């Protein structure tokens, strides 16, 4: 039976979790990067298509390949993060349908526009699951859209139909540099119950 997780866990994932741009000099293990994926693969996607693909950029060499494609204001925070995940979308996701959902006919996704919309929606959800999982495992995150998608795709996904969506720096954040937290919309501003 499901039960609510405790307040401390909710603080870790949501209320006290911040976007980090400065990092402690502390590595993240491959085991924890793998643990993130081991959680998010269970979270829902449309028809279980699971279109997210993730490259964890960890080595100095790989970071240097990423660097020229970053917007200037994202360079230092990315180069100093222990890892940077490239959250991407595989437009060729139907090839895995025999494993993921044998009841779905891959021909349903023949139309390129609807395939792209479907893939982008679920892969973006998986990106959000990614942030939540990383925080749940004790990491700090710094998501970023300030980079050149085409350049990253050429460098990391050449010859595939995988397209970058956003980047997420990972590591142990340095809270000394946090900006004051910005307001959020109230329930009434953002929601209604009908
Ligand atoms: C999709 C996305 C793209 C973002 N792009 C950038 C970026 O390029 N550079 C940056 O410094 N922060 C970026 N941010 C960080 C947001 O500005 C930040 O998460 C938001 O203001 C909330 O901050 P808080 O988590 O500290 O409350 C991005 C966040 C998201 C979710």
mmCIF file of C-alpha atoms in Angstrom, residues 18 177-183:
data_model
loop_
_atom_site.group_PDB
_atom_site.id
_atom_site.type_symbol
_atom_site.label_atom_id
_atom_site.label_comp_id
_atom_site.label_asym_id
_atom_site.label_seq_id
_atom_site.Cartn_x
_atom_site.Cartn_y
_atom_site.Cartn_z
ATOM 1 C CA UNK A 18 17.890 24.748 -4.671
ATOM 2 C CA UNK A 177 26.790 31.271 -3.051
ATOM 3 C CA UNK A 178 23.051 30.701 -3.230
ATOM 4 C CA UNK A 179 20.911 33.620 -4.337
ATOM 5 C CA UNK A 180 17.864 34.469 -2.194
ATOM 6 C CA UNK A 181 15.076 32.187 -3.264
ATOM 7 C CA UNK A 182 12.570 33.659 -5.707
ATOM 8 C CA UNK A 183 8.820 33.660 -5.034
#
